[in-house]
PDB file of C-alpha atoms in Angstrom:
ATOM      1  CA  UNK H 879     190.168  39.768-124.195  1.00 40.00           C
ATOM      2  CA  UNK H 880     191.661  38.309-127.488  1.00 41.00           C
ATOM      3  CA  UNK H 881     190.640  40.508-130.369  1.00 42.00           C
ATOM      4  CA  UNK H 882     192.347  38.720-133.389  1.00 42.00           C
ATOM      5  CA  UNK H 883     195.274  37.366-134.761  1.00 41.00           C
ATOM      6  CA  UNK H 884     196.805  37.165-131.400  1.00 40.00           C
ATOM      7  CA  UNK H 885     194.421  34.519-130.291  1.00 40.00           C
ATOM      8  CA  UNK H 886     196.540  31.626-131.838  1.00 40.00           C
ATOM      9  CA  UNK H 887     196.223  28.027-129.978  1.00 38.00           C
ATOM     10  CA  UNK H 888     199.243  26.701-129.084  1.00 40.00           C
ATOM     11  CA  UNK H 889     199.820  22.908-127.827  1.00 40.00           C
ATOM     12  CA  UNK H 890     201.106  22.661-124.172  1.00 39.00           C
ATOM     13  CA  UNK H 891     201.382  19.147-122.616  1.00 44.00           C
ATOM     14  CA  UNK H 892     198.401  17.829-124.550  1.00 44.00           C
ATOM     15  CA  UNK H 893     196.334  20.805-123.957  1.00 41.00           C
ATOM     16  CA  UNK H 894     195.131  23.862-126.223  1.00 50.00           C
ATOM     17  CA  UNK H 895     196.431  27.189-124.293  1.00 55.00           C
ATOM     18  CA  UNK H 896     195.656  30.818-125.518  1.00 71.00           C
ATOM     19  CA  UNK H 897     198.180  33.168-124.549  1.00 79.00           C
ATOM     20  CA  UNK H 898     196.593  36.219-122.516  1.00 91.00           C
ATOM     21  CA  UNK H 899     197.160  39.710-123.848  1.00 93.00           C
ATOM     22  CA  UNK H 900     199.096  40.432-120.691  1.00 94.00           C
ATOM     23  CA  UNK H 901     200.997  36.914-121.476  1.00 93.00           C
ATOM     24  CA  UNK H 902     201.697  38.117-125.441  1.00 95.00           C
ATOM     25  CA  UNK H 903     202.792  41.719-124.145  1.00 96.00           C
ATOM     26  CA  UNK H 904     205.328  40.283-121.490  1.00 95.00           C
ATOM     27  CA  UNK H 905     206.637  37.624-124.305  1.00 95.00           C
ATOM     28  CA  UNK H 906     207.347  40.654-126.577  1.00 97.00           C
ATOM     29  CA  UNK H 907     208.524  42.793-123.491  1.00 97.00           C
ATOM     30  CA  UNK H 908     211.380  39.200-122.877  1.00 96.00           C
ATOM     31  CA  UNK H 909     212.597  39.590-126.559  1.00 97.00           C
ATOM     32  CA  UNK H 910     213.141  42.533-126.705  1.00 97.00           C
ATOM     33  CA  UNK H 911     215.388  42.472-123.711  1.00 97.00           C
ATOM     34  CA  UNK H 912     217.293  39.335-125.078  1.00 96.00           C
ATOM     35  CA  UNK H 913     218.613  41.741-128.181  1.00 96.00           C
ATOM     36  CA  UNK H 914     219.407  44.428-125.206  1.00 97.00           C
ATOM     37  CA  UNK H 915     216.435  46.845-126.209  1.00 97.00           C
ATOM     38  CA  UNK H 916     216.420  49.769-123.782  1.00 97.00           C
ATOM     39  CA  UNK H 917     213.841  51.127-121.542  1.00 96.00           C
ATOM     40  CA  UNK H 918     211.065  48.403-122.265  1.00 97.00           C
ATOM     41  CA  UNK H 919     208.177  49.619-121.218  1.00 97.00           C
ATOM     42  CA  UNK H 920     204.625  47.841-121.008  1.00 97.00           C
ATOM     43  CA  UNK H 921     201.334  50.437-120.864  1.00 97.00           C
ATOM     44  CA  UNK H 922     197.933  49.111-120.261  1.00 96.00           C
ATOM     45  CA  UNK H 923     196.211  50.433-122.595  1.00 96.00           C
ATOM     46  CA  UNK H 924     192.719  49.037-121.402  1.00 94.00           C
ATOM     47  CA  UNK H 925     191.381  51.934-119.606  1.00 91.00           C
ATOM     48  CA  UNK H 926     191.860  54.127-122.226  1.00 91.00           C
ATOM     49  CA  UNK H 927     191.309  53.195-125.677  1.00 90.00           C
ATOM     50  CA  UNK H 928     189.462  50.515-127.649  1.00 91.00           C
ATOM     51  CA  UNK H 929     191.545  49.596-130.147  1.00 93.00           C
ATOM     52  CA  UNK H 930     194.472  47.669-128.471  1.00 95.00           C
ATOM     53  CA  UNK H 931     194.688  45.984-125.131  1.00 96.00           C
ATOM     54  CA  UNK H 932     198.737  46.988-124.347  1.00 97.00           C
ATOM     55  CA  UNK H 933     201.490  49.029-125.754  1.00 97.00           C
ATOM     56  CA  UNK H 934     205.030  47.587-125.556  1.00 98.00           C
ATOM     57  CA  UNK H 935     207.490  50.204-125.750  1.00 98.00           C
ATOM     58  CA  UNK H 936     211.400  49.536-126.321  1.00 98.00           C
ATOM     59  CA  UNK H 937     214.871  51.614-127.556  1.00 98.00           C
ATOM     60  CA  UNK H 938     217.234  50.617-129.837  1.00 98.00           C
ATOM     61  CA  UNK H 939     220.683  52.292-129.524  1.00 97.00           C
ATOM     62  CA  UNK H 940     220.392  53.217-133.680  1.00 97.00           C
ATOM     63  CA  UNK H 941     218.448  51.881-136.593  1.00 97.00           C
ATOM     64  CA  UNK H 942     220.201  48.717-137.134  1.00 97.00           C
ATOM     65  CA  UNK H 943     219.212  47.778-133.644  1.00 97.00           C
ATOM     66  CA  UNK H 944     215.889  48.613-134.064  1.00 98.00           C
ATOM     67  CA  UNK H 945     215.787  46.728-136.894  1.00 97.00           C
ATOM     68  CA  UNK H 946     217.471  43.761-134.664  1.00 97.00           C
ATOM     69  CA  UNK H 947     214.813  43.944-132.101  1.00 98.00           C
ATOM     70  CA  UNK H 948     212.113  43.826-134.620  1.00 98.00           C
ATOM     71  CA  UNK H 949     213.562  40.740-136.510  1.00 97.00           C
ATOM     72  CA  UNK H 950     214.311  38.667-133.307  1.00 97.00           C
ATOM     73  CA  UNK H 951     210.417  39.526-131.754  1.00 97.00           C
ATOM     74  CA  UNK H 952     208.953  39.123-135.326  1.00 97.00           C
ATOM     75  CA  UNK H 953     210.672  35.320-135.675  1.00 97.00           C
ATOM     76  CA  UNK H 954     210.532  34.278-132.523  1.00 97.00           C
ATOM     77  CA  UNK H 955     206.406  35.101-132.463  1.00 95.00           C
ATOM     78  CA  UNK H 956     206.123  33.558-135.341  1.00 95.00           C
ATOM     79  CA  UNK H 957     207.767  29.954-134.913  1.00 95.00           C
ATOM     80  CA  UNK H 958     207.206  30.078-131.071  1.00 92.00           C
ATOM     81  CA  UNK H 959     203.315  30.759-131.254  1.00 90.00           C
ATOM     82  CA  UNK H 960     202.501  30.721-134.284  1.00 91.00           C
ATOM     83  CA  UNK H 961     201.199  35.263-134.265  1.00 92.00           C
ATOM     84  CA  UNK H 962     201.789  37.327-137.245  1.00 95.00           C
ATOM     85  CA  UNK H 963     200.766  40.779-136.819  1.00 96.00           C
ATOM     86  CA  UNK H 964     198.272  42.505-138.698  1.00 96.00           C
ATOM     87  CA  UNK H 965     200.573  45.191-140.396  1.00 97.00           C
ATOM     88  CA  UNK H 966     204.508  46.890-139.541  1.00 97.00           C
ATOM     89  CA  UNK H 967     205.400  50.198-140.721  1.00 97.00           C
ATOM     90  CA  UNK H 968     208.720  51.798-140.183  1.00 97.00           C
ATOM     91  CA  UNK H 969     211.312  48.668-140.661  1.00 95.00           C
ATOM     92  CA  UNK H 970     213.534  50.680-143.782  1.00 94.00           C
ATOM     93  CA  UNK H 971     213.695  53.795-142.244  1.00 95.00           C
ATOM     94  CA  UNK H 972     214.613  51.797-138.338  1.00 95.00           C
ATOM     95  CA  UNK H 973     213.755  55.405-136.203  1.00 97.00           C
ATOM     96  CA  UNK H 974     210.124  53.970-135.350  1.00 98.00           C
ATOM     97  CA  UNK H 975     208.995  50.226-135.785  1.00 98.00           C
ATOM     98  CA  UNK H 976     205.495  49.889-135.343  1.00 98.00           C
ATOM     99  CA  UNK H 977     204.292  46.593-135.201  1.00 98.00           C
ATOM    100  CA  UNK H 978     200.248  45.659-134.854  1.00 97.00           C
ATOM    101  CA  UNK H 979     199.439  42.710-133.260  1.00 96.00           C
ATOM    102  CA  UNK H 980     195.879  43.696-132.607  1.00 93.00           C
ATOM    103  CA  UNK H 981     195.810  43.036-128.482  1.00 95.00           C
ATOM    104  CA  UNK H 982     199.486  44.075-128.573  1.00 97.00           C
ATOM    105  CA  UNK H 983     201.090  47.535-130.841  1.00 98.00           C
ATOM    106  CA  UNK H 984     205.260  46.993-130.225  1.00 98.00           C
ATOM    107  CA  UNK H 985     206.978  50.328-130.604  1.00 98.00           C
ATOM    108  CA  UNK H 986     210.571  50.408-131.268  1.00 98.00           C
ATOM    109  CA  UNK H 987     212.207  53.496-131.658  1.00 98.00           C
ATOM    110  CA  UNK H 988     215.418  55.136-131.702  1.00 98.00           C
ATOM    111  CA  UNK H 989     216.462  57.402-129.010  1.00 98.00           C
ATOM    112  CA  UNK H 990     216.055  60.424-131.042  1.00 98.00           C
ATOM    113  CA  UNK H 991     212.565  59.271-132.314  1.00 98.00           C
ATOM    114  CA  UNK H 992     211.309  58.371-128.738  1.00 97.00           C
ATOM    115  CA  UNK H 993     212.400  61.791-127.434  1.00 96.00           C
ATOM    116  CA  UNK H 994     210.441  63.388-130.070  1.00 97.00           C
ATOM    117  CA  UNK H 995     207.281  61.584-130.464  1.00 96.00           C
ATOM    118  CA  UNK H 996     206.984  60.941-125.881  1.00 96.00           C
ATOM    119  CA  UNK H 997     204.023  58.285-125.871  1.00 95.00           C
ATOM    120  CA  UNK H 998     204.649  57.632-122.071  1.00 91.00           C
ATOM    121  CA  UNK H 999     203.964  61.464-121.838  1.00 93.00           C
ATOM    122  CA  UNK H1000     201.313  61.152-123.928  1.00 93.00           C
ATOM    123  CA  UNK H1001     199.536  58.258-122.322  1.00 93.00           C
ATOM    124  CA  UNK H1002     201.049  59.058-119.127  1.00 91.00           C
ATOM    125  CA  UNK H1003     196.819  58.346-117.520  1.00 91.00           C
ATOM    126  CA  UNK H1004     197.494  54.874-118.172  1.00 91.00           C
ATOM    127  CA  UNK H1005     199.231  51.982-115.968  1.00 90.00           C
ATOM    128  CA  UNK H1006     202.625  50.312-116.815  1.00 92.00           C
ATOM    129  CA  UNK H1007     202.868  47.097-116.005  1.00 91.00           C
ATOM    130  CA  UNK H1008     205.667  45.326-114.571  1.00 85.00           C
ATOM    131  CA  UNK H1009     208.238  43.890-116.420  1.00 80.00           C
ATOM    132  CA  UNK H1010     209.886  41.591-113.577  1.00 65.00           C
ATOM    133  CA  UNK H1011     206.902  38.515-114.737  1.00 51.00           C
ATOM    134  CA  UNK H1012     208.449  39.264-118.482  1.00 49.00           C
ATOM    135  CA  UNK H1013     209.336  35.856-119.593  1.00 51.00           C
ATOM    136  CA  UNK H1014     210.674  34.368-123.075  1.00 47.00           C
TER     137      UNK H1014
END
């Protein structure tokens, strides 16, 4: 289920496709690898909550990586398939990037920041999904 913003057409061989949710998490999930995030985690948010469909959680060794990882997932959404998201908070300070793509939220944190604030212990009821079909 599209909610938004998210639910850009895109052009493929003559025909209109819609990336999934699942599709847009997994294509954030990729970039972030390629600028060597850390522990990149996807979380189905579906069975619990109504606002978003998935949470993609990543590390940055510091802020400037953070920062890095946002700019590189930001761009490449943008030119790639044409998504903006609906608001970012944290890109100055770098500790916790939160980007709102409606169907997707990207969290990228610091280590320090994702040691304190634990969202896989705090949605720890809900499924990750596997990151091996992650593709850029």
């Amino acid at each position: 289920m599209n909610r938004g913003y998210t639910a850009e057409r895109k052009a493929i061989q003559g025909h209109e496709h819609t990336l999934t949710s699942l599709e847009q998490a997994r294509r954030i999930a990729a970039l972030a690898l390629e600028k060597l995030a850390e522990d990149v985690v996807i979380l189905d948010m579906r069975p619990e909550c109504s606002f978003t469909d998935y949470f993609v959680i990543a590390t940055g060794r510091n802020a400037r990586q953070t920062a890095a990882i946002w700019d590189e997932v930001h761009a490449r959404l943008k030119q790639d398939e044409q998504l903006l998201p609906r608001s970012v908070d944290g890109v100055r300070e770098g500790a916790w990037i939160v980007a709102d793509y409606l169907d997707i939220v990207l969290h990228v944190f610091t280590p320090d920041a994702r040691g304190y604030y634990r969202l896989e212990e705090l949605w720890s009821d809900v499924p990750a999904v596997e990151l091996d079909a992650a593709a850029v």
